Short mmCIF file of C-alpha atoms in Angstrom, two decimals:
data_model
loop_
_atom_site.label_atom_id
_atom_site.label_comp_id
_atom_site.label_asym_id
_atom_site.label_seq_id
_atom_site.Cartn_x
_atom_site.Cartn_y
_atom_site.Cartn_z
CA UNK A 1 52.91 102.74 172.06
CA UNK A 2 53.66 105.15 175.06
CA UNK A 3 56.97 106.92 174.49
CA UNK A 4 58.65 109.31 177.20
CA UNK A 5 57.45 112.83 176.78
CA UNK A 6 61.28 113.88 177.19
CA UNK A 7 62.31 111.73 174.06
CA UNK A 8 59.29 113.26 172.19
CA UNK A 9 60.12 116.78 172.98
CA UNK A 10 63.72 116.18 171.94
CA UNK A 11 62.69 114.78 168.57
CA UNK A 12 60.29 117.72 168.00
CA UNK A 13 63.37 119.99 168.46
CA UNK A 14 65.57 117.81 166.38
CA UNK A 15 63.19 117.36 163.34
CA UNK A 16 61.25 120.50 163.28
CA UNK A 17 58.73 120.40 160.46
CA UNK A 18 59.38 116.78 159.93
CA UNK A 19 58.28 115.67 163.42
CA UNK A 20 54.65 114.87 162.52
CA UNK A 21 55.74 112.49 159.74
CA UNK A 22 58.05 110.92 162.23
CA UNK A 23 55.47 110.54 164.81
CA UNK A 24 53.24 108.85 162.23
CA UNK A 25 55.98 106.49 161.42
CA UNK A 26 56.10 105.19 164.88
CA UNK A 27 52.69 103.62 164.53
CA UNK A 28 54.07 101.28 161.93
CA UNK A 29 55.61 97.95 163.19
CA UNK A 30 58.70 98.34 161.00
CA UNK A 31 60.41 96.01 158.31
CA UNK A 32 61.78 92.64 158.07
CA UNK A 33 64.92 92.01 156.06
CA UNK A 34 66.93 89.19 154.55
CA UNK A 35 70.63 89.67 153.50
CA UNK A 36 72.13 87.11 150.97
CA UNK A 37 75.31 85.46 152.17
CA UNK A 38 77.43 86.06 148.93
CA UNK A 39 80.29 83.72 150.02
CA UNK A 40 77.81 80.81 149.33
CA UNK A 41 75.45 82.17 146.74
CA UNK A 42 74.95 84.87 144.13
CA UNK A 43 72.48 87.64 144.78
CA UNK A 44 70.61 87.47 141.61
CA UNK A 45 70.57 83.77 141.58
CA UNK A 46 69.04 83.51 145.09
CA UNK A 47 66.34 86.22 144.14
CA UNK A 48 65.45 84.10 141.13
CA UNK A 49 65.05 80.86 143.22
CA UNK A 50 63.98 82.28 146.49
CA UNK A 51 60.98 80.24 148.03
CA UNK A 52 59.31 83.39 149.31
CA UNK A 53 58.65 86.77 147.84
CA UNK A 54 61.51 89.35 148.04
CA UNK A 55 61.90 93.09 147.30
CA UNK A 56 65.18 94.83 146.91
CA UNK A 57 66.52 97.20 149.55
CA UNK A 58 67.60 100.23 147.57
CA UNK A 59 70.88 100.92 149.43
CA UNK A 60 71.86 97.30 150.15
CA UNK A 61 73.25 95.38 147.23
CA UNK A 62 72.52 91.91 148.58
CA UNK A 63 69.62 93.04 150.84
CA UNK A 64 65.90 92.31 150.44
CA UNK A 65 62.62 93.27 152.39
CA UNK A 66 60.90 90.18 153.45
CA UNK A 67 57.06 89.82 153.95
CA UNK A 68 55.79 89.49 157.39
CA UNK A 69 54.28 86.06 156.96
CA UNK A 70 57.51 84.60 155.28
CA UNK A 71 58.91 81.90 157.41
CA UNK A 72 62.41 82.31 156.28
CA UNK A 73 63.92 80.96 159.58
CA UNK A 74 62.12 77.80 158.94
CA UNK A 75 63.49 77.14 155.56
CA UNK A 76 66.36 74.66 155.06
CA UNK A 77 68.31 77.27 153.11
CA UNK A 78 68.67 79.13 156.38
CA UNK A 79 70.25 76.17 158.00
CA UNK A 80 72.56 76.03 154.96
CA UNK A 81 73.62 79.40 155.77
CA UNK A 82 72.44 81.13 152.51
CA UNK A 83 71.15 84.31 154.15
CA UNK A 84 70.89 86.25 157.51
CA UNK A 85 67.71 87.70 158.76
CA UNK A 86 68.36 91.34 159.64
CA UNK A 87 66.60 94.64 159.90
CA UNK A 88 67.16 96.73 156.58
CA UNK A 89 68.89 99.78 158.47
CA UNK A 90 71.07 97.47 160.50
CA UNK A 91 72.55 96.11 157.17
CA UNK A 92 73.97 99.55 156.35
CA UNK A 93 77.07 99.90 158.57
CA UNK A 94 78.75 96.68 157.26
CA UNK A 95 77.73 97.75 153.68
CA UNK A 96 79.48 101.24 154.11
CA UNK A 97 82.77 99.77 155.31
CA UNK A 98 84.90 99.25 152.19
CA UNK A 99 86.31 95.73 153.09
CA UNK A 100 88.61 94.45 150.44
CA UNK A 101 89.96 90.84 150.10
CA UNK A 102 92.93 90.32 152.19
CA UNK A 103 92.00 92.90 154.81
CA UNK A 104 92.32 92.38 158.58
CA UNK A 105 88.91 93.52 159.88
CA UNK A 106 87.73 93.74 163.42
CA UNK A 107 83.95 93.93 164.38
CA UNK A 108 84.52 95.35 167.87
CA UNK A 109 81.04 94.99 169.31
CA UNK A 110 79.78 92.14 167.13
CA UNK A 111 77.06 90.00 168.74
CA UNK A 112 74.79 88.56 167.45
CA UNK A 113 76.80 88.60 164.20
CA UNK A 114 74.60 90.11 161.44
CA UNK A 115 77.24 92.58 160.66
CA UNK A 116 80.22 90.28 161.14
CA UNK A 117 78.81 87.69 158.75
CA UNK A 118 78.53 90.28 155.98
CA UNK A 119 82.12 91.28 156.65
CA UNK A 120 83.29 87.67 156.58
CA UNK A 121 81.44 87.19 153.14
CA UNK A 122 83.15 90.18 151.79
CA UNK A 123 86.64 88.98 152.64
CA UNK A 124 85.92 85.84 150.55
CA UNK A 125 87.87 83.58 152.93
CA UNK A 126 91.14 85.85 152.75
CA UNK A 127 92.62 87.98 155.50
CA UNK A 128 91.15 87.84 158.83
CA UNK A 129 87.81 88.69 160.53
CA UNK A 130 88.23 89.30 164.33
CA UNK A 131 84.76 89.54 165.97
CA UNK A 132 84.37 90.47 169.58
CA UNK A 133 81.72 90.85 172.18
CA UNK A 134 82.41 91.71 175.85
CA UNK A 135 79.57 89.40 176.85
CA UNK A 136 80.60 85.74 176.72
CA UNK A 137 77.11 84.41 176.38
CA UNK A 138 76.51 86.78 173.47
CA UNK A 139 79.86 85.85 171.93
CA UNK A 140 78.73 82.22 171.69
CA UNK A 141 75.65 83.24 169.63
CA UNK A 142 78.09 85.28 167.48
CA UNK A 143 80.36 82.22 167.05
CA UNK A 144 77.26 79.93 165.99
CA UNK A 145 76.10 82.65 163.35
CA UNK A 146 79.61 82.89 161.88
CA UNK A 147 80.01 79.09 161.67
CA UNK A 148 76.50 78.90 160.16
CA UNK A 149 77.61 81.38 157.42
CA UNK A 150 80.71 79.18 156.51
CA UNK A 151 83.36 81.64 157.78
CA UNK A 152 86.75 80.11 158.27
CA UNK A 153 89.20 82.97 158.56
CA UNK A 154 87.83 84.20 161.96
CA UNK A 155 88.99 85.08 165.47
CA UNK A 156 86.17 85.22 167.88
CA UNK A 157 86.85 86.93 171.34
CA UNK A 158 85.16 88.05 174.37
CA UNK A 159 87.21 90.93 175.62
CA UNK A 160 87.27 94.43 176.52
CA UNK A 161 88.52 96.82 173.88
CA UNK A 162 91.43 97.77 176.05
CA UNK A 163 92.58 94.23 176.35
CA UNK A 164 92.30 93.71 172.47
CA UNK A 165 94.26 96.93 172.11
CA UNK A 166 97.11 95.53 174.27
CA UNK A 167 97.34 92.59 171.89
CA UNK A 168 96.52 94.21 168.43
CA UNK A 169 97.50 97.91 168.62
CA UNK A 170 97.77 99.26 164.96
CA UNK A 171 97.02 95.83 163.56
CA UNK A 172 93.61 96.22 161.68
CA UNK A 173 92.81 97.59 158.28
CA UNK A 174 89.28 98.10 158.80
CA UNK A 175 87.27 98.39 162.08
CA UNK A 176 83.48 98.39 162.77
CA UNK A 177 82.22 99.86 165.96
CA UNK A 178 78.40 99.27 166.10
CA UNK A 179 78.35 100.80 169.56
CA UNK A 180 76.04 100.10 172.58
CA UNK A 181 73.55 102.93 172.55
CA UNK A 182 70.26 104.20 174.01
CA UNK A 183 68.40 102.67 171.06
CA UNK A 184 66.02 105.43 170.21
CA UNK A 185 65.91 104.31 166.50
CA UNK A 186 64.61 100.85 167.63
CA UNK A 187 61.79 102.07 169.78
CA UNK A 188 58.85 100.92 167.66
CA UNK A 189 60.62 97.42 167.10
CA UNK A 190 61.59 96.83 170.62
CA UNK A 191 59.63 98.18 173.75
CA UNK A 192 62.44 97.16 176.01
CA UNK A 193 64.62 99.70 174.42
CA UNK A 194 62.25 102.34 175.89
CA UNK A 195 62.74 101.07 179.42
CA UNK A 196 66.43 101.14 179.05
CA UNK A 197 66.34 104.50 177.79
CA UNK A 198 64.40 105.80 180.82
CA UNK A 199 66.77 104.01 183.27
CA UNK A 200 70.05 105.14 181.51
CA UNK A 201 69.80 107.03 178.23
CA UNK A 202 72.31 108.94 176.33
CA UNK A 203 74.10 110.31 179.46
CA UNK A 204 75.05 106.56 180.36
CA UNK A 205 75.99 105.37 176.84
CA UNK A 206 77.83 108.44 175.51
CA UNK A 207 81.01 108.03 177.73
CA UNK A 208 81.06 104.40 177.04
CA UNK A 209 81.06 104.92 173.19
CA UNK A 210 83.75 107.44 173.45
CA UNK A 211 85.95 105.00 175.52
CA UNK A 212 85.30 102.30 172.78
CA UNK A 213 86.16 104.68 170.02
CA UNK A 214 89.44 105.61 171.56
CA UNK A 215 90.39 102.07 171.89
CA UNK A 216 89.35 101.37 168.26
CA UNK A 217 91.61 104.12 167.20
CA UNK A 218 94.63 102.51 168.77
CA UNK A 219 93.69 99.23 167.20
CA UNK A 220 93.52 100.70 163.70
CA UNK A 221 96.68 100.81 161.51
CA UNK A 222 97.84 104.25 159.83
CA UNK A 223 95.65 104.60 156.72
CA UNK A 224 92.99 102.38 157.84
CA UNK A 225 89.26 102.98 158.10
CA UNK A 226 86.74 102.99 161.11
CA UNK A 227 82.97 102.85 160.68
CA UNK A 228 81.20 104.05 163.76
CA UNK A 229 77.49 103.32 164.07
CA UNK A 230 74.46 103.50 166.50
CA UNK A 231 70.70 102.83 166.32
CA UNK A 232 69.91 106.11 168.15
CA UNK A 233 68.86 109.71 167.31
CA UNK A 234 70.83 111.22 170.18
CA UNK A 235 73.25 113.92 169.10
CA UNK A 236 75.23 113.44 172.28
CA UNK A 237 75.84 109.79 171.22
CA UNK A 238 76.11 110.39 167.55
CA UNK A 239 77.82 113.45 166.43
CA UNK A 240 78.98 114.24 169.88
CA UNK A 241 81.05 110.98 170.20
CA UNK A 242 82.50 111.47 166.63
CA UNK A 243 83.40 114.94 167.67
CA UNK A 244 85.10 113.61 170.97
CA UNK A 245 87.22 111.37 168.81
CA UNK A 246 88.34 114.08 166.38
CA UNK A 247 89.28 116.21 169.09
CA UNK A 248 91.10 113.44 171.02
CA UNK A 249 92.91 112.15 167.89
CA UNK A 250 93.67 114.85 165.27
CA UNK A 251 95.03 112.23 163.16
CA UNK A 252 91.29 111.01 162.24
CA UNK A 253 89.06 112.72 159.66
CA UNK A 254 85.47 111.97 158.60
CA UNK A 255 85.09 110.67 155.03
CA UNK A 256 81.88 111.11 152.98
CA UNK A 257 79.52 108.13 152.76
CA UNK A 258 77.50 106.86 149.85
CA UNK A 259 74.27 108.74 149.40
CA UNK A 260 70.80 107.14 148.93
CA UNK A 261 67.36 108.49 148.60
CA UNK A 262 66.17 109.44 152.14
CA UNK A 263 69.48 109.43 153.90
CA UNK A 264 70.30 112.65 155.81
CA UNK A 265 73.48 114.41 156.75
CA UNK A 266 74.90 114.88 160.12
CA UNK A 267 73.71 117.50 162.34
CA UNK A 268 76.75 119.56 163.80
CA UNK A 269 74.29 122.32 164.55
CA UNK A 270 72.81 120.14 167.35
CA UNK A 271 75.92 120.36 169.14
CA UNK A 272 76.27 124.04 168.96
CA UNK A 273 79.14 123.70 166.48
CA UNK A 274 78.84 126.11 163.64
CA UNK A 275 78.46 124.51 160.26
CA UNK A 276 81.22 126.61 158.76
CA UNK A 277 83.91 125.31 161.20
CA UNK A 278 86.26 122.61 160.62
CA UNK A 279 84.51 120.24 162.96
CA UNK A 280 81.14 121.30 161.58
CA UNK A 281 82.18 120.34 158.15
CA UNK A 282 83.53 117.02 159.37
CA UNK A 283 80.45 116.06 161.20
CA UNK A 284 78.14 117.10 158.25
CA UNK A 285 79.67 114.02 156.38
CA UNK A 286 77.92 111.66 158.86
CA UNK A 287 74.56 109.96 157.74
CA UNK A 288 71.47 109.81 159.67
CA UNK A 289 68.61 107.40 158.92
CA UNK A 290 65.05 108.23 160.00
CA UNK A 291 62.09 105.89 159.76
CA UNK A 292 59.77 108.36 158.22
CA UNK A 293 62.33 108.90 155.24
CA UNK A 294 63.33 105.34 154.62
CA UNK A 295 61.79 102.02 154.98
CA UNK A 296 64.02 101.09 157.92
CA UNK A 297 64.67 101.96 161.50
CA UNK A 298 66.70 104.78 162.79
CA UNK A 299 70.44 104.66 162.50
CA UNK A 300 73.56 106.89 162.45
CA UNK A 301 76.91 106.31 160.57
CA UNK A 302 80.27 107.93 160.44
CA UNK A 303 83.33 106.66 158.29
CA UNK A 304 86.54 107.75 159.57
CA UNK A 305 90.13 107.54 158.34
CA UNK A 306 93.35 107.49 160.35
CA UNK A 307 95.88 109.63 158.71
CA UNK A 308 99.44 108.46 157.94
CA UNK A 309 101.15 106.06 155.73
CA UNK A 310 100.09 102.52 155.70
CA UNK A 311 102.70 100.48 157.57
CA UNK A 312 104.03 97.07 156.18
CA UNK A 313 102.33 94.18 158.11
CA UNK A 314 105.19 91.86 158.99
CA UNK A 315 105.26 88.69 160.89
CA UNK A 316 107.46 90.01 163.69
CA UNK A 317 105.56 88.36 166.67
CA UNK A 318 106.10 85.03 168.15
CA UNK A 319 103.75 82.10 166.84
CA UNK A 320 100.93 81.05 169.01
CA UNK A 321 102.38 79.11 171.83
CA UNK A 322 99.10 77.61 172.89
CA UNK A 323 99.04 75.40 169.91
CA UNK A 324 101.26 72.69 168.44
CA UNK A 325 101.87 71.29 165.03
CA UNK A 326 100.83 67.74 164.40
CA UNK A 327 102.82 64.91 165.45
CA UNK A 328 103.05 62.07 162.93
CA UNK A 329 100.93 59.66 164.82
CA UNK A 330 98.26 62.25 165.49
CA UNK A 331 98.56 63.35 161.88
CA UNK A 332 97.76 60.00 160.23
CA UNK A 333 93.72 60.10 161.04
CA UNK A 334 93.48 63.59 159.74
CA UNK A 335 95.53 62.72 156.62
CA UNK A 336 93.21 59.77 155.98
CA UNK A 337 90.18 61.89 156.21
CA UNK A 338 91.82 64.68 154.23
CA UNK A 339 92.49 62.40 151.30
CA UNK A 340 88.83 62.71 150.38
CA UNK A 341 88.97 66.58 150.33
CA UNK A 342 88.94 68.31 147.02
CA UNK A 343 90.31 71.50 148.33
CA UNK A 344 93.73 72.29 149.67
CA UNK A 345 94.41 73.13 153.36
CA UNK A 346 98.03 74.10 153.91
CA UNK A 347 99.59 71.74 156.53
CA UNK A 348 101.51 74.84 157.77
CA UNK A 349 98.20 76.37 159.10
CA UNK A 350 97.07 73.39 160.92
CA UNK A 351 97.32 73.42 164.80
CA UNK A 352 96.36 70.80 167.33
CA UNK A 353 95.11 71.80 170.89
CA UNK A 354 93.49 69.39 173.43
CA UNK A 355 92.72 66.89 170.53
CA UNK A 356 90.92 69.38 168.56
CA UNK A 357 92.38 70.43 165.04
CA UNK A 358 92.25 73.91 163.69
CA UNK A 359 93.22 75.66 160.37
CA UNK A 360 94.48 79.13 161.38
CA UNK A 361 94.46 82.14 159.07
CA UNK A 362 98.00 83.42 158.14
CA UNK A 363 97.37 86.63 160.26
CA UNK A 364 96.97 84.45 163.33
CA UNK A 365 100.18 82.59 162.75
CA UNK A 366 101.99 85.89 163.56
CA UNK A 367 100.43 86.57 166.81
CA UNK A 368 100.95 85.33 170.37
CA UNK A 369 97.41 85.40 171.71
CA UNK A 370 98.15 83.49 175.06
CA UNK A 371 95.95 85.09 177.78
CA UNK A 372 93.39 86.46 175.41
CA UNK A 373 89.77 85.15 176.01
CA UNK A 374 88.77 83.69 172.90
CA UNK A 375 86.11 81.29 171.60
CA UNK A 376 87.54 80.40 168.35
CA UNK A 377 90.71 80.64 166.31
CA UNK A 378 90.34 79.94 162.63
CA UNK A 379 88.33 77.02 161.42
CA UNK A 380 87.64 74.21 163.80
CA UNK A 381 88.07 71.18 161.73
CA UNK A 382 87.24 68.52 164.10
CA UNK A 383 88.57 66.06 166.77
CA UNK A 384 91.14 63.57 166.70
CA UNK A 385 90.00 60.57 168.68
CA UNK A 386 92.49 57.56 169.09
CA UNK A 387 92.94 56.32 165.52
CA UNK A 388 90.07 58.44 163.87
CA UNK A 389 89.21 61.78 162.81
CA UNK A 390 85.76 63.39 163.55
CA UNK A 391 84.77 66.37 161.51
CA UNK A 392 83.15 69.32 162.90
CA UNK A 393 79.76 71.11 161.99
CA UNK A 394 81.77 74.09 161.40
CA UNK A 395 83.88 72.32 158.84
CA UNK A 396 80.77 71.13 156.98
CA UNK A 397 79.41 74.72 156.75
CA UNK A 398 82.74 76.01 155.36
CA UNK A 399 82.95 73.57 152.52
CA UNK A 400 81.13 73.54 149.25
CA UNK A 401 79.46 70.18 147.82
CA UNK A 402 82.28 69.97 145.38
CA UNK A 403 85.10 70.21 148.13
CA UNK A 404 84.06 66.61 149.41
CA UNK A 405 84.49 63.32 147.66
CA UNK A 406 81.19 61.71 148.99
CA UNK A 407 77.78 63.64 149.37
CA UNK A 408 74.02 63.35 149.55
CA UNK A 409 72.01 66.18 147.94
CA UNK A 410 68.29 66.52 148.58
CA UNK A 411 65.86 69.18 147.40
CA UNK A 412 64.73 71.41 150.03
CA UNK A 413 61.27 70.37 149.68
CA UNK A 414 62.24 66.75 150.51
CA UNK A 415 60.89 65.75 153.84
CA UNK A 416 63.95 64.01 154.60
CA UNK A 417 65.88 67.36 154.75
CA UNK A 418 63.73 68.19 157.84
CA UNK A 419 64.16 64.87 159.24
CA UNK A 420 67.88 65.35 158.92
CA UNK A 421 67.90 68.68 160.54
CA UNK A 422 65.89 67.14 163.48
CA UNK A 423 68.72 64.71 163.98
CA UNK A 424 67.03 61.48 162.53
CA UNK A 425 68.93 58.73 160.86
CA UNK A 426 68.10 58.39 157.11
CA UNK A 427 67.67 55.32 154.99
CA UNK A 428 70.53 55.26 152.51
CA UNK A 429 69.10 52.73 150.15
CA UNK A 430 67.30 55.28 147.77
CA UNK A 431 70.10 57.84 148.27
CA UNK A 432 73.32 56.01 147.60
CA UNK A 433 74.95 54.82 144.48
CA UNK A 434 75.46 51.01 144.43
CA UNK A 435 79.20 51.23 144.64
CA UNK A 436 78.99 53.80 147.61
CA UNK A 437 81.47 53.05 150.42
CA UNK A 438 81.08 53.57 154.10
CA UNK A 439 82.21 56.57 155.71
CA UNK A 440 81.61 60.31 156.12
CA UNK A 441 79.08 62.03 153.77
CA UNK A 442 78.18 65.57 153.38
CA UNK A 443 74.55 66.06 153.49
CA UNK A 444 73.33 68.84 151.22
CA UNK A 445 70.23 70.60 150.07
CA UNK A 446 69.95 72.01 146.60
CA UNK A 447 73.75 71.68 146.38
CA UNK A 448 74.44 73.51 149.75
CA UNK A 449 76.01 71.63 152.74
CA UNK A 450 73.96 71.19 155.96
CA UNK A 451 76.23 68.76 157.89
CA UNK A 452 77.65 65.33 158.25
CA UNK A 453 76.26 61.83 158.31
CA UNK A 454 78.16 58.59 158.38
CA UNK A 455 77.16 55.64 156.09
CA UNK A 456 77.00 52.33 158.16
CA UNK A 457 75.36 49.38 156.25
CA UNK A 458 72.17 50.92 154.82
CA UNK A 459 71.87 53.81 157.19
CA UNK A 460 73.04 57.24 157.11
CA UNK A 461 73.77 57.96 160.75
CA UNK A 462 72.91 61.54 161.68
CA UNK A 463 76.02 63.73 162.83
CA UNK A 464 74.34 67.07 162.54
CA UNK A 465 75.44 69.07 165.59
CA UNK A 466 72.98 68.48 168.48
CA UNK A 467 73.13 72.06 169.57
CA UNK A 468 71.69 73.12 166.16
CA UNK A 469 69.05 70.44 165.65
CA UNK A 470 65.58 71.87 164.65
CA UNK A 471 62.56 71.21 166.90
CA UNK A 472 59.81 72.22 164.53
CA UNK A 473 58.10 69.67 162.05
CA UNK A 474 58.17 71.58 158.67
CA UNK A 475 60.02 74.28 156.66
#
C-alpha cells in the first residue's frame, strides 16, 4: 500500500523508535470483530454456542476476534440481532462511556450504528438513546441497525449538532462524539481514507470536530460525561481538539480511562504543551491505540466531565404536538392484537401518527420535537389499517419469544429459516400444533425472533420486511 510521504514523516516524528514496528503493521490486513448484543443474549452463553470460532478481545467484555473465513453476516443469528460485526478498536469508545440504566444518552455522529447499538444494549430498555447523523441516507442505515438490535427506547435524528442543541440543551447524561476525522488509523483497511486525507486532511477536520464538541458541551447536563473519539493519529484532531474544548469551556475536565495492555497515553508534548502544565496533565489522560501495539486499528479517546451539580430532570416541556393518543375506535384493533402480548406496554406511552402506532420512552413524552428532522421516535409498533393492526418488523425484533402468545421456533440449521429470511411462504403442517389458531405468529430461530408470519389455513404467509430479505441461498 502506497501511503503519502508527508503522513509517514509525521508518524516517524510521532513514534520515534516505534516507527519501524508501526510501518511493519501496515502490511497486515487488520482484524475482524464481533460484538455480542447483550440485550438479547449472554456473552458467555453465546461464546459457548457460537457457530464459528471466536477469540476474546482483551479490552472489550462482549467483543471477539473473528476469523477471516467466518461468514458471520450470513448466519441466521445475525438476522436475529444477536451480534454486530465491528472492527475491534472501534468497539472501544462505546465500551469506555460508563452508561447506566435510566441514562439519557446521545450518540451525536452515530451512523452506521455500531456504537449506538452497544449503548442501547447497556441501557437495557430504560432511559433514552438518541442517535443522530447529519446525513439522512446514513441515518437510514443507522435506524435499521438499531431496529435489528431490538432497541425500542430510541430517537433517531438527522440534524446538525446546533439544531439538536436548540432542542436538547443540558438534556443528556452521557454523550458519545465519534467525530468525523482524517482516518489515519484506518489506512490499512480502507484505501479510500488515504485519498480523503490527501484531499482534506487534519486541517479540514479539526475545525469541524471543535465545532461539534462545542455543541456537545451544550447538550450535556452538569455532571454529565462526554466521550470524544477519532480513528486518526493526528495531534491536531486528537489532543488539539480536546485542548480547544478545555480552553473554550473551563467547566470541563478530562477523566482517566481504563487501561489495557498496549494502550498508550495522550501526547500533550505533540502540541508544544509542557507535560507539567494543567493542560498537559489533562491531555495525558487521553488514550491512543496503535496497530503495532494492539490487535486493532488506530484510535484516540478522551473522557470528559462537565462540572457542576446534576440538575433534576423534570418534565417541564410541552408534550409532543405531532402525535395524538388513540381514539377508542382506532384503539380497538390494537387492543385485540395486544391481548396476545405477554409483556406490558403502558397505554400512556402510545401515540398514533398518520395511522402508525408508536411506543414512546418516558423521556420523549416531555419534549416538543416539532420541526426536528427525525426518522424514528421510540418503537414503531405497526400500522392501524381500517379494522386491523399490522405489526412492524421493528416490534418483532424488540420482543422476546416468550413475549408473544404464538410462535414458531426453528433451529438455525433448518433450511426453512433461510427460506423465511428470503421471503418465502412456509408450510405450516409440520410446524403447528393441532389446536393452532389463525393469526400472527412470531417466527424465531433457536429461541430468538426473526419477524412475523400469518397463519392462513395450512400456510405461514411470510411477513418478513421486504427491505431486509436475504438474497443469498445459505447461511
